[in-house]
Amino acid sequence: MVGQSRVQRALSKIGFYAAIGAYVLFAIFPIYWTVKISVTPTRLLYTEGIKLWPSAMTMENYSAVLSATDFPRYFLNSLIVSISTSLIVTAIASLAGYALSRFQFRGKAVVSLLLLLTQTFPLVMVIPPIFRIMGSIGLTDNLYGLIVIYTAFNIAFATFLMQSFFDGIPKELEEAAMIDGCTRSTALRRIVLPLTLPGMGATISFVFTAAWSELLFALMLINSESQKTFSVGLLTFIGKFAVDWGQMMAASVMALIPVCIFFAFLQRYLVTGLTAGAVKG
Amino acid sequence: MTLASREQMTAKAPIRRWSMAAEPWLYLSPALVCIVTVLLVPLIIGISYSFWKFSAFKSQFAGLDQYRAMASDTVLHDALVNTLWWTVGSLFFQFFLGLGLALLLNRPFYGRRTVQALVFLPWAVPTFLTGLTWSWLFNPLIGPLPHIFYALGIQSEPVTILASPQTAMWGPIIANIWFGIPFFAITLLAARKSIPSEIYEAASIDGASAWQQFTKVTMPFLAPTIAITVMLRTVWIATFADLIYVMTQGGPAGSTNTIATYIYVSAFKALDKGYASAIAMLLLVLLIIYALLVIQMRRSLLKDA
């Protein structure tokens, strides 16, 4: 009996690690493959294209992309758009999330519902009107227009995130400070904000990734080469040089690097932050 | 307290009450202004477009013509079916695989932090790159998947599944599953961690099996989170055109054409924004009904809990 249960336990352990392994493999393999093709010399691509690792490596693709294309420019544009959007959204959403978490007021349910319903708006429906409005105030074909739109689209979800982070901080902490003579804004600055920093970090990373990924708006609103974001640049690149796999993947890997670094640092806070108040309330 | 100061207080009181009531709105105002001007106003203009017929030289009021045209549009009909298939297929696997991952990550084991960072990584990959990467993986010249499928006997020859109308939809669906698992894993793991461990201790003292603990404790606690995340994901997937646009552009032969990609193509390739808006309106109404149903369901779940 004892032997059997030990066997059983060993089996369930093996099953557990096998499942974990399968998830890791599934998650990593496509990224691994992109990196692999990006360092494969062009002459080996078709003979060894489907091997797990090529017999020779090269950095040519990277240097070609960096020196001969506009990718550094696209990269910078995407960085400007994503950083500005994530900071603006997090600031606005922190305020809104704080209001929804700490106050009881008439119209609160309506506001929450409105925020939730904005998530159902098909992007494609607002693109033509936005295109017209933005055109009339000169925001097409520049990065400000993109920042404005991305901000509006990310506010709702970011507000829910921030609300749940604020919900996770006991109200008593602020109340105690306010009894001790702090104003609400001092209590907010000295006590609540430091405790929400991980939550803000998570929100920033979430919005950053969303802005970094966006394609359709950028495709519609941006025409000139100097204003293109990475997603648009990569897609046009593919249209032009459809056969240069190595360079395409090198560019892709470079597009991946900032988000991956960002996300690797902040994904921990995403879980701990959400645990605190959770999407449960 | 002197009379003067009391008078002062009563005079201040209404102002104070007013400012107390205004305070939350003050905090909410930047968010609301942004949403109303950038989303609601264009949305209303977009809705009005659906009653117009646009052409290069003149635009004229068309009443309900666009909506009538929709009824006899077979492409739209196929796109509706494809949207359902795309949404349900993606969501089903994203959810169950995400739930499985969340439960695995909830158990302590050596190297969990690293594993967590790795399995959540697909969420950070830009969607256009997800689309590109997966279409490369399905490409028999530089990708391994056709050869693996061929070796396993799933395919009779190593070709890309994206080229055949029977199998093309699986391409974007698989890419979408890959991209979406972390979202469910992150939110469900967070919700699972917020269940007090005392409840599990009490359950195991009462002799509840692992399966009973899962169905009687874990699932009821996760239910509200599941309702809200499934709702958000459904809506996001249904309106999500990027992946399909990058991988197949709706083809071959319209087999991966969903409503979202169809609207995109109508508006910007066919330049018929009136018709595109009418279709978008249909999608919007369907999604709002769905969202309200789920919110209602979640309310009753919370009341029971």
Coordinates of C-alpha atoms in Angstrom, one line a residue:
Chain A
M1 CA 0.0 0.0 0.0
V2 CA 2.7 2.4 1.1
G3 CA 4.7 1.5 -2.0
Q4 CA 1.8 2.1 -4.3
S5 CA 1.0 5.5 -2.9
R6 CA 4.6 6.5 -3.2
V7 CA 4.5 5.4 -6.9
Q8 CA 1.3 7.4 -7.2
R9 CA 2.9 10.5 -5.7
A10 CA 5.9 10.1 -8.0
L11 CA 3.6 9.8 -11.0
S12 CA 1.6 12.8 -10.1
K13 CA 4.8 14.8 -9.6
I14 CA 6.0 13.7 -13.1
G15 CA 2.6 14.7 -14.5
F16 CA 2.9 18.1 -12.8
Y17 CA 6.3 18.8 -14.2
A18 CA 5.4 17.5 -17.6
A19 CA 2.4 19.8 -17.7
I20 CA 4.6 22.8 -16.6
G21 CA 7.2 21.8 -19.3
A22 CA 4.5 21.6 -22.0
Y23 CA 3.3 25.1 -21.1
V24 CA 6.8 26.6 -21.1
L25 CA 7.6 24.9 -24.4
F26 CA 4.4 26.2 -26.1
A27 CA 5.1 29.7 -24.8
I28 CA 8.7 29.9 -25.7
F29 CA 9.0 27.9 -28.9
P30 CA 7.6 30.5 -31.4
I31 CA 9.9 33.2 -29.9
Y32 CA 12.8 30.8 -29.9
W33 CA 12.2 30.1 -33.6
T34 CA 12.1 33.7 -34.5
V35 CA 15.4 34.3 -32.8
K36 CA 16.9 31.2 -34.5
I37 CA 16.0 32.3 -38.0
S38 CA 17.3 35.8 -37.3
V39 CA 20.8 34.5 -36.6
T40 CA 20.8 31.9 -39.5
P41 CA 23.0 33.0 -42.4
T42 CA 20.9 33.5 -45.6
R43 CA 22.8 30.8 -47.5
L44 CA 21.8 28.2 -44.9
L45 CA 18.2 29.3 -44.6
Y46 CA 16.7 26.9 -47.2
T47 CA 18.9 23.9 -46.5
E48 CA 18.7 24.1 -42.7
G49 CA 15.6 26.3 -42.3
I50 CA 13.8 23.7 -40.3
K51 CA 16.7 22.5 -38.1
L52 CA 16.5 23.2 -34.4
W53 CA 19.8 25.2 -34.6
P54 CA 21.8 26.2 -37.7
S55 CA 25.4 25.0 -38.2
A56 CA 26.6 28.6 -38.4
M57 CA 25.5 31.8 -36.8
T58 CA 25.5 35.4 -38.1
M59 CA 24.7 38.9 -36.9
E60 CA 24.5 40.3 -40.4
N61 CA 20.7 40.5 -40.4
Y62 CA 20.8 42.7 -37.3
S63 CA 23.5 45.0 -38.7
A64 CA 21.7 45.2 -42.0
V65 CA 18.4 46.2 -40.3
L66 CA 20.1 48.8 -38.1
S67 CA 22.2 50.4 -40.8
A68 CA 20.1 50.1 -44.0
T69 CA 16.5 50.6 -42.9
D70 CA 14.4 53.1 -41.0
F71 CA 13.9 50.7 -38.1
P72 CA 15.8 52.7 -35.5
R73 CA 13.4 55.6 -36.3
Y74 CA 10.3 53.3 -36.0
F75 CA 11.7 52.0 -32.8
L76 CA 12.1 55.4 -31.3
N77 CA 8.6 56.5 -32.5
S78 CA 7.1 53.4 -30.8
L79 CA 9.0 54.1 -27.7
I80 CA 7.8 57.7 -27.6
V81 CA 4.2 56.7 -28.2
S82 CA 4.2 53.7 -25.7
I83 CA 5.9 55.5 -22.9
S84 CA 3.8 58.6 -23.1
T85 CA 0.6 56.6 -23.4
S86 CA 1.3 54.4 -20.5
L87 CA 2.3 57.3 -18.2
I88 CA -0.7 59.4 -19.2
V89 CA -3.2 56.5 -18.9
T90 CA -1.8 55.4 -15.5
A91 CA -2.1 58.9 -14.1
I92 CA -5.7 59.4 -15.3
A93 CA -6.7 55.8 -14.4
S94 CA -5.2 56.2 -10.9
L95 CA -7.4 59.2 -10.2
A96 CA -10.5 57.5 -11.7
G97 CA -9.7 54.2 -9.9
Y98 CA -9.3 56.1 -6.6
A99 CA -12.7 57.8 -7.0
L100 CA -14.4 54.4 -7.8
S101 CA -12.7 52.7 -4.9
R102 CA -13.0 55.2 -2.1
F103 CA -16.2 57.1 -2.7
Q104 CA -19.9 56.2 -2.7
F105 CA -21.7 58.6 -4.9
R106 CA -24.7 58.8 -7.2
G107 CA -23.9 57.8 -10.7
K108 CA -21.1 55.4 -9.7
A109 CA -22.8 52.4 -11.2
V110 CA -23.4 54.3 -14.4
V111 CA -19.8 55.3 -14.7
S112 CA -18.6 51.7 -14.2
L113 CA -21.0 50.5 -16.8
L114 CA -20.0 53.2 -19.2
L115 CA -16.3 52.2 -18.7
L116 CA -17.2 48.5 -19.2
L117 CA -19.2 49.2 -22.4
T118 CA -16.4 51.2 -24.0
Q119 CA -14.7 47.8 -24.2
T120 CA -17.3 46.6 -26.6
F121 CA -16.8 49.4 -29.1
P122 CA -15.5 47.9 -32.4
L123 CA -12.4 49.9 -33.2
V124 CA -13.3 49.9 -36.8
M125 CA -16.5 51.8 -36.2
V126 CA -14.7 54.8 -34.6
I127 CA -11.8 54.9 -37.0
P128 CA -13.5 56.8 -39.9
P129 CA -15.0 59.5 -37.6
I130 CA -11.7 59.7 -35.6
F131 CA -9.8 60.0 -38.9
R132 CA -12.0 63.0 -39.9
I133 CA -11.9 64.7 -36.5
M134 CA -8.2 64.2 -36.2
G135 CA -7.7 65.5 -39.7
S136 CA -9.5 68.7 -39.0
I137 CA -7.4 69.5 -36.0
G138 CA -4.1 68.4 -37.6
L139 CA -3.6 65.2 -35.6
T140 CA -3.3 62.8 -38.4
D141 CA 0.0 61.5 -39.5
N142 CA 1.7 62.4 -36.3
L143 CA 2.5 60.7 -33.0
Y144 CA 0.3 62.9 -30.8
G145 CA -2.8 61.6 -32.6
L146 CA -1.8 58.1 -31.7
I147 CA -1.1 58.9 -28.1
V148 CA -4.6 60.6 -27.7
I149 CA -6.4 57.6 -29.2
Y150 CA -4.4 54.9 -27.3
T151 CA -5.0 56.8 -24.1
A152 CA -8.7 56.9 -24.6
F153 CA -8.9 53.2 -25.5
N154 CA -6.8 52.0 -22.5
I155 CA -8.4 54.1 -19.8
A156 CA -11.3 51.8 -19.0
F157 CA -9.3 48.6 -18.4
A158 CA -6.5 50.6 -16.6
T159 CA -9.2 52.2 -14.3
F160 CA -10.5 48.7 -13.4
L161 CA -7.0 47.6 -12.6
M162 CA -6.2 50.6 -10.5
Q163 CA -9.6 50.4 -8.7
S164 CA -8.8 46.8 -7.7
F165 CA -5.3 47.9 -6.4
F166 CA -6.9 50.7 -4.3
D167 CA -9.5 48.2 -3.0
G168 CA -6.7 46.1 -1.8
I169 CA -5.4 48.9 0.5
P170 CA -7.3 49.0 3.8
K171 CA -9.3 52.2 4.1
E172 CA -8.5 52.3 7.8
L173 CA -4.9 53.4 7.0
E174 CA -6.1 56.6 5.4
E175 CA -8.8 57.2 7.9
A176 CA -6.3 56.9 10.8
A177 CA -4.1 59.5 9.0
M178 CA -7.0 61.8 8.5
I179 CA -8.0 61.6 12.1
D180 CA -4.4 62.5 13.0
G181 CA -4.9 65.7 11.0
C182 CA -3.8 64.9 7.5
T183 CA -6.0 66.2 4.7
R184 CA -7.2 63.6 2.2
S185 CA -4.7 64.7 -0.3
T186 CA -1.8 64.4 2.1
A187 CA -3.1 60.9 3.2
L188 CA -3.3 60.0 -0.5
R189 CA 0.2 61.2 -1.2
R190 CA 2.0 59.9 1.9
I191 CA 0.1 56.6 2.5
V192 CA -1.9 55.4 -0.4
L193 CA 0.3 56.2 -3.3
P194 CA 3.4 54.5 -2.0
L195 CA 1.4 51.3 -1.4
T196 CA -0.1 51.5 -4.9
L197 CA 3.3 51.8 -6.7
P198 CA 3.4 48.1 -7.6
G199 CA -0.1 48.4 -9.0
M200 CA 0.8 51.4 -11.0
G201 CA 3.8 49.6 -12.3
A202 CA 1.6 46.7 -13.4
T203 CA -0.8 49.2 -15.1
I204 CA 2.1 51.0 -16.9
S205 CA 3.4 47.7 -18.2
F206 CA 0.0 46.6 -19.3
V207 CA -0.7 49.8 -21.2
F208 CA 2.8 49.9 -22.6
T209 CA 2.4 46.5 -24.2
A210 CA -1.0 47.4 -25.6
A211 CA 0.3 50.6 -27.2
W212 CA 3.5 48.9 -28.4
S213 CA 1.3 46.3 -30.2
E214 CA -1.3 48.4 -31.8
L215 CA -1.5 48.1 -35.5
L216 CA -4.7 49.1 -37.2
F217 CA -5.0 52.7 -35.9
A218 CA -1.3 53.3 -36.6
L219 CA -1.8 51.9 -40.1
M220 CA -4.7 54.3 -40.8
L221 CA -3.4 57.4 -39.2
I222 CA 0.2 57.4 -40.2
N223 CA 1.5 57.9 -43.7
S224 CA 4.9 59.5 -43.6
E225 CA 8.0 57.4 -43.1
S226 CA 9.3 59.6 -40.3
Q227 CA 6.2 59.0 -38.1
K228 CA 5.8 55.3 -38.5
T229 CA 5.6 53.1 -35.5
F230 CA 7.3 49.7 -35.3
S231 CA 4.2 47.7 -36.1
V232 CA 3.5 49.7 -39.3
G233 CA 7.1 49.7 -40.3
L234 CA 7.4 46.0 -39.9
L235 CA 4.3 45.4 -42.0
T236 CA 5.4 47.7 -44.8
F237 CA 8.9 46.1 -44.6
I238 CA 7.3 42.7 -45.3
G239 CA 5.4 44.1 -48.2
K240 CA 8.6 45.4 -49.7
F241 CA 11.1 42.7 -48.9
A242 CA 8.8 39.7 -48.7
V243 CA 11.7 37.2 -49.1
D244 CA 14.3 38.5 -46.7
W245 CA 13.3 36.2 -43.8
G246 CA 16.5 36.8 -41.8
Q247 CA 16.2 40.6 -41.7
M248 CA 12.4 40.5 -41.0
M249 CA 13.0 38.2 -38.0
A250 CA 15.9 40.3 -36.8
A251 CA 13.6 43.4 -36.9
S252 CA 11.0 41.3 -35.0
V253 CA 13.4 40.3 -32.3
M254 CA 14.3 43.9 -31.8
A255 CA 10.7 44.8 -31.5
L256 CA 10.3 42.1 -28.9
I257 CA 13.2 43.2 -26.7
P258 CA 11.7 46.2 -24.9
V259 CA 8.3 44.7 -24.2
C260 CA 9.8 41.5 -23.0
I261 CA 12.2 43.2 -20.6
F262 CA 9.4 45.5 -19.4
F263 CA 7.1 42.6 -18.9
A264 CA 9.5 40.2 -17.3
F265 CA 10.1 42.8 -14.5
L266 CA 6.5 43.7 -14.0
Q267 CA 4.5 40.5 -14.4
R268 CA 5.1 39.7 -10.8
Y269 CA 3.3 42.9 -9.7
L270 CA 0.5 42.1 -12.0
V271 CA -0.3 39.0 -10.0
T272 CA 0.4 40.3 -6.5
G273 CA -1.3 43.6 -7.3
L274 CA -4.4 41.9 -8.7
T275 CA -4.5 39.5 -5.7
A276 CA -4.8 42.3 -3.3
G277 CA -8.2 43.5 -4.5
A278 CA -8.7 41.2 -7.4
V279 CA -11.1 41.6 -10.2
K280 CA -13.5 39.8 -7.8
G281 CA -15.2 42.9 -6.3
Chain B
M1 CA -18.1 77.9 20.9
T2 CA -18.9 81.5 20.1
L3 CA -21.9 82.5 18.1
A4 CA -19.8 83.9 15.3
S5 CA -17.9 80.8 14.7
R6 CA -21.1 78.7 14.7
E7 CA -22.6 81.0 12.1
Q8 CA -19.5 80.6 10.1
M9 CA -19.8 76.8 10.2
T10 CA -23.4 76.7 9.1
A11 CA -22.5 79.1 6.2
K12 CA -19.7 76.8 5.2
A13 CA -21.7 73.6 5.5
P14 CA -23.4 73.6 2.1
I15 CA -20.2 74.6 0.3
R16 CA -18.5 71.8 2.0
R17 CA -21.2 69.3 1.2
W18 CA -21.1 70.4 -2.4
S19 CA -17.4 70.0 -2.6
M20 CA -17.6 66.6 -0.9
A21 CA -20.0 65.5 -3.5
A22 CA -18.0 67.0 -6.3
E23 CA -14.7 65.4 -5.2
P24 CA -15.1 61.9 -6.9
W25 CA -16.2 63.6 -10.1
L26 CA -13.1 65.8 -10.0
Y27 CA -11.0 62.7 -9.9
L28 CA -13.1 61.0 -12.6
S29 CA -13.2 64.0 -14.9
P30 CA -10.0 63.5 -16.9
A31 CA -11.0 59.9 -17.7
L32 CA -14.5 60.9 -18.6
V33 CA -13.5 63.8 -20.7
C34 CA -11.1 61.6 -22.6
I35 CA -13.6 58.8 -23.2
V36 CA -16.4 61.1 -24.2
T37 CA -14.4 63.1 -26.7
V38 CA -12.3 60.4 -28.2
L39 CA -14.7 57.4 -28.0
L40 CA -18.3 58.4 -27.5
V41 CA -18.5 61.4 -29.9
P42 CA -16.8 59.4 -32.8
L43 CA -19.1 56.5 -31.9
I44 CA -22.2 58.6 -32.4
I45 CA -20.8 60.0 -35.6
G46 CA -20.0 56.5 -36.7
I47 CA -23.6 55.4 -36.0
S48 CA -24.9 58.3 -38.0
Y49 CA -22.6 57.2 -40.9
S50 CA -24.6 54.0 -41.1
F51 CA -27.6 55.9 -42.5
W52 CA -25.6 57.5 -45.3
K53 CA -24.4 56.3 -48.6
F54 CA -20.9 57.6 -49.4
S55 CA -19.2 57.9 -52.7
A56 CA -16.3 59.8 -54.1
F57 CA -18.4 62.8 -55.3
K58 CA -21.5 63.0 -53.2
S59 CA -22.9 61.6 -50.1
Q60 CA -26.6 61.1 -49.6
F61 CA -28.9 60.1 -46.9
A62 CA -29.9 56.5 -47.3
G63 CA -32.1 55.8 -44.4
L64 CA -32.2 52.1 -43.6
D65 CA -30.8 51.0 -47.0
Q66 CA -27.5 49.9 -45.6
Y67 CA -29.3 47.7 -43.1
R68 CA -31.5 46.3 -45.8
A69 CA -28.4 45.5 -47.8
M70 CA -27.0 43.6 -44.9
A71 CA -29.9 41.2 -44.9
S72 CA -29.1 39.9 -48.3
D73 CA -25.3 40.0 -48.0
T74 CA -24.0 36.4 -48.1
V75 CA -20.4 37.4 -47.3
L76 CA -21.7 39.0 -44.1
H77 CA -23.6 35.9 -43.3
D78 CA -20.5 33.8 -43.6
A79 CA -18.5 36.3 -41.6
L80 CA -21.0 36.0 -38.8
V81 CA -20.5 32.2 -38.7
N82 CA -16.8 32.7 -38.9
T83 CA -16.8 35.2 -36.1
L84 CA -18.7 32.8 -33.8
W85 CA -16.3 30.0 -34.7
W86 CA -13.2 32.2 -34.2
T87 CA -14.5 33.6 -30.9
V88 CA -15.7 30.4 -29.3
G89 CA -12.7 28.3 -30.6
S90 CA -10.2 30.8 -29.3
L91 CA -11.9 31.5 -26.0
F92 CA -12.5 27.8 -25.1
F93 CA -8.9 26.9 -25.3
Q94 CA -7.6 30.2 -23.9
F95 CA -9.8 29.8 -20.9
F96 CA -9.2 26.1 -20.0
L97 CA -5.5 26.2 -20.7
G98 CA -5.3 29.5 -18.8
L99 CA -7.2 28.1 -15.8
G100 CA -5.0 25.0 -15.9
L101 CA -1.9 27.1 -15.9
A102 CA -3.2 29.3 -13.0
L103 CA -3.8 26.2 -10.9
L104 CA -0.3 24.8 -11.7
L105 CA 1.4 28.1 -10.8
N106 CA -0.5 28.3 -7.6
R107 CA 1.5 25.3 -6.2
P108 CA 4.9 26.0 -4.9
F109 CA 7.8 24.4 -6.8
Y110 CA 11.4 25.0 -7.6
G111 CA 11.9 27.7 -10.2
R112 CA 8.3 28.9 -10.2
R113 CA 9.3 32.6 -10.7
T114 CA 11.2 31.9 -13.8
V115 CA 8.5 29.6 -15.2
Q116 CA 5.9 32.3 -14.5
A117 CA 8.0 34.9 -16.3
L118 CA 8.4 32.6 -19.3
V119 CA 4.8 31.4 -19.7
F120 CA 3.4 34.9 -19.4
L121 CA 5.7 36.2 -22.1
P122 CA 3.4 35.7 -25.0
W123 CA 1.1 38.3 -23.6
A124 CA 3.9 40.9 -24.1
V125 CA 4.4 39.9 -27.7
P126 CA 2.9 42.5 -30.0
T127 CA -0.1 41.0 -31.8
F128 CA 1.2 41.8 -35.3
L129 CA 4.4 39.9 -34.3
T130 CA 2.3 37.0 -32.9
G131 CA 0.6 36.8 -36.3
L132 CA 3.8 37.0 -38.3
T133 CA 5.6 34.5 -36.1
W134 CA 2.9 31.9 -36.4
S135 CA 2.5 32.3 -40.1
W136 CA 6.2 31.7 -40.3
L137 CA 5.9 28.6 -38.1
F138 CA 3.2 27.3 -40.5
N139 CA 5.4 28.1 -43.5
P140 CA 6.9 24.8 -44.8
L141 CA 10.1 26.6 -46.0
I142 CA 11.2 28.1 -42.7
G143 CA 8.8 26.7 -40.2
P144 CA 8.7 23.3 -38.5
L145 CA 5.0 22.8 -38.0
P146 CA 4.0 21.5 -41.5
H147 CA 6.7 18.9 -41.2
I148 CA 5.6 17.9 -37.7
F149 CA 2.0 17.7 -38.8
Y150 CA 3.1 15.6 -41.8
A151 CA 5.2 13.3 -39.7
L152 CA 2.2 12.8 -37.3
G153 CA -0.1 12.0 -40.2
I154 CA -2.3 15.0 -39.6
Q155 CA -1.5 16.4 -43.0
S156 CA -0.9 14.4 -46.2
E157 CA 1.9 16.7 -47.3
P158 CA 3.9 19.4 -45.6
V159 CA 2.1 22.6 -46.7
T160 CA 0.9 25.6 -44.7
I161 CA -2.6 25.2 -43.2
L162 CA -3.2 28.9 -44.0
A163 CA -3.6 28.2 -47.7
S164 CA -6.6 25.8 -47.5
P165 CA -10.1 27.1 -46.7
Q166 CA -10.8 24.1 -44.6
T167 CA -8.0 24.6 -42.2
A168 CA -7.1 28.3 -42.5
M169 CA -9.1 29.4 -39.5
W170 CA -7.0 27.2 -37.2
G171 CA -3.9 29.3 -37.9
P172 CA -5.2 32.5 -36.3
I173 CA -7.0 30.6 -33.6
I174 CA -3.9 28.8 -32.5
A175 CA -1.9 32.1 -32.6
N176 CA -4.7 33.7 -30.5
I177 CA -4.7 30.8 -28.0
W178 CA -1.0 31.2 -27.6
F179 CA -1.3 34.9 -27.1
G180 CA -4.4 34.7 -24.7
I181 CA -3.5 32.0 -22.2
P182 CA -1.5 34.4 -20.0
F183 CA -4.4 36.8 -19.6
F184 CA -6.6 34.1 -18.0
A185 CA -3.6 32.6 -16.1
I186 CA -2.7 36.0 -14.6
T187 CA -6.2 37.1 -13.6
L188 CA -7.3 33.6 -12.4
L189 CA -4.0 33.1 -10.5
A190 CA -4.6 36.4 -8.8
A191 CA -8.1 35.5 -7.9
R192 CA -7.1 32.0 -6.7
K193 CA -4.4 33.5 -4.4
S194 CA -7.0 35.7 -2.8
I195 CA -9.0 32.7 -1.5
P196 CA -8.2 32.3 2.2
S197 CA -6.2 29.1 2.8
E198 CA -8.3 28.5 6.0
I199 CA -11.2 27.4 3.8
Y200 CA -9.1 24.7 2.2
E201 CA -7.9 23.6 5.6
A202 CA -11.5 23.3 6.9
A203 CA -12.5 21.5 3.8
S204 CA -9.7 18.9 4.1
I205 CA -10.5 18.4 7.8
D206 CA -14.1 17.6 6.7
G207 CA -12.6 15.0 4.4
A208 CA -13.2 16.8 1.1
S209 CA -11.2 15.2 -1.8
A210 CA -9.1 17.3 -4.1
W211 CA -11.8 17.2 -6.7
Q212 CA -14.5 18.3 -4.2
Q213 CA -12.3 21.1 -3.0
F214 CA -11.9 22.3 -6.6
T215 CA -15.6 22.2 -7.4
K216 CA -17.0 23.3 -4.0
V217 CA -14.4 25.9 -3.0
T218 CA -12.2 27.0 -5.9
M219 CA -14.8 27.3 -8.6
P220 CA -17.4 29.2 -6.7
F221 CA -14.8 31.7 -5.5
L222 CA -13.4 32.1 -9.0
A223 CA -16.8 32.4 -10.6
P224 CA -17.2 36.2 -10.5
T225 CA -13.7 36.7 -11.9
I226 CA -14.3 34.1 -14.5
A227 CA -17.5 35.9 -15.5
I228 CA -15.9 39.3 -16.0
T229 CA -12.7 38.0 -17.7
V230 CA -14.6 35.7 -20.0
M231 CA -16.8 38.7 -20.9
L232 CA -14.0 41.0 -21.6
R233 CA -12.1 38.4 -23.6
T234 CA -15.1 37.5 -25.7
V235 CA -15.6 41.1 -26.7
W236 CA -11.9 41.6 -27.4
I237 CA -11.7 38.5 -29.5
A238 CA -14.8 39.2 -31.4
T239 CA -13.6 42.7 -32.4
F240 CA -10.0 41.7 -32.8
A241 CA -9.0 42.0 -36.5
D242 CA -5.2 42.4 -36.3
L243 CA -4.2 38.7 -36.1
I244 CA -6.4 37.6 -38.9
Y245 CA -5.5 40.6 -41.0
V246 CA -1.8 39.8 -40.6
M247 CA -2.0 36.1 -41.1
T248 CA -4.6 35.6 -43.8
Q249 CA -6.3 38.9 -44.6
G250 CA -9.6 37.1 -44.4
G251 CA -8.7 34.6 -47.1
P252 CA -8.4 32.1 -48.6
A253 CA -11.8 32.4 -50.3
G254 CA -13.2 34.4 -47.3
S255 CA -12.8 31.4 -45.0
T256 CA -11.2 33.5 -42.2
N257 CA -13.3 36.6 -42.9
T258 CA -14.8 37.7 -39.5
I259 CA -17.1 40.7 -39.0
A260 CA -14.2 42.7 -37.6
T261 CA -12.0 42.0 -40.7
Y262 CA -15.0 42.5 -43.0
I263 CA -15.7 45.9 -41.5
Y264 CA -12.1 46.8 -41.9
V265 CA -12.0 45.7 -45.5
S266 CA -15.4 47.5 -46.4
A267 CA -14.2 50.7 -44.8
F268 CA -10.7 51.0 -46.1
K269 CA -10.4 48.8 -49.1
A270 CA -13.9 49.2 -50.6
L271 CA -14.1 52.7 -49.0
D272 CA -17.7 52.1 -48.2
K273 CA -17.8 53.6 -44.7
G274 CA -21.6 53.8 -44.5
Y275 CA -21.9 50.1 -45.0
A276 CA -18.9 49.4 -42.7
S277 CA -20.6 51.4 -40.0
A278 CA -23.9 49.5 -40.4
I279 CA -22.1 46.2 -39.9
A280 CA -20.2 47.6 -37.0
M281 CA -23.5 48.7 -35.5
L282 CA -24.7 45.1 -35.7
L283 CA -21.6 43.9 -34.0
L284 CA -21.9 46.6 -31.3
V285 CA -25.5 45.7 -30.5
L286 CA -24.7 42.0 -30.3
L287 CA -21.8 42.6 -28.0
I288 CA -23.6 45.0 -25.7
I289 CA -26.5 42.5 -25.3
Y290 CA -23.9 39.9 -24.5
A291 CA -22.1 42.1 -22.0
L292 CA -25.2 43.1 -20.2
L293 CA -26.3 39.5 -19.9
V294 CA -22.9 38.5 -18.4
I295 CA -23.0 41.5 -16.0
Q296 CA -26.5 40.4 -14.9
M297 CA -25.3 36.8 -14.4
R298 CA -22.3 38.0 -12.4
R299 CA -24.5 40.1 -10.1
S300 CA -26.7 37.1 -9.3
L301 CA -23.5 35.1 -8.7
L302 CA -22.2 37.7 -6.3
K303 CA -25.5 37.8 -4.4
D304 CA -25.4 34.0 -3.9
A305 CA -21.9 34.1 -2.7

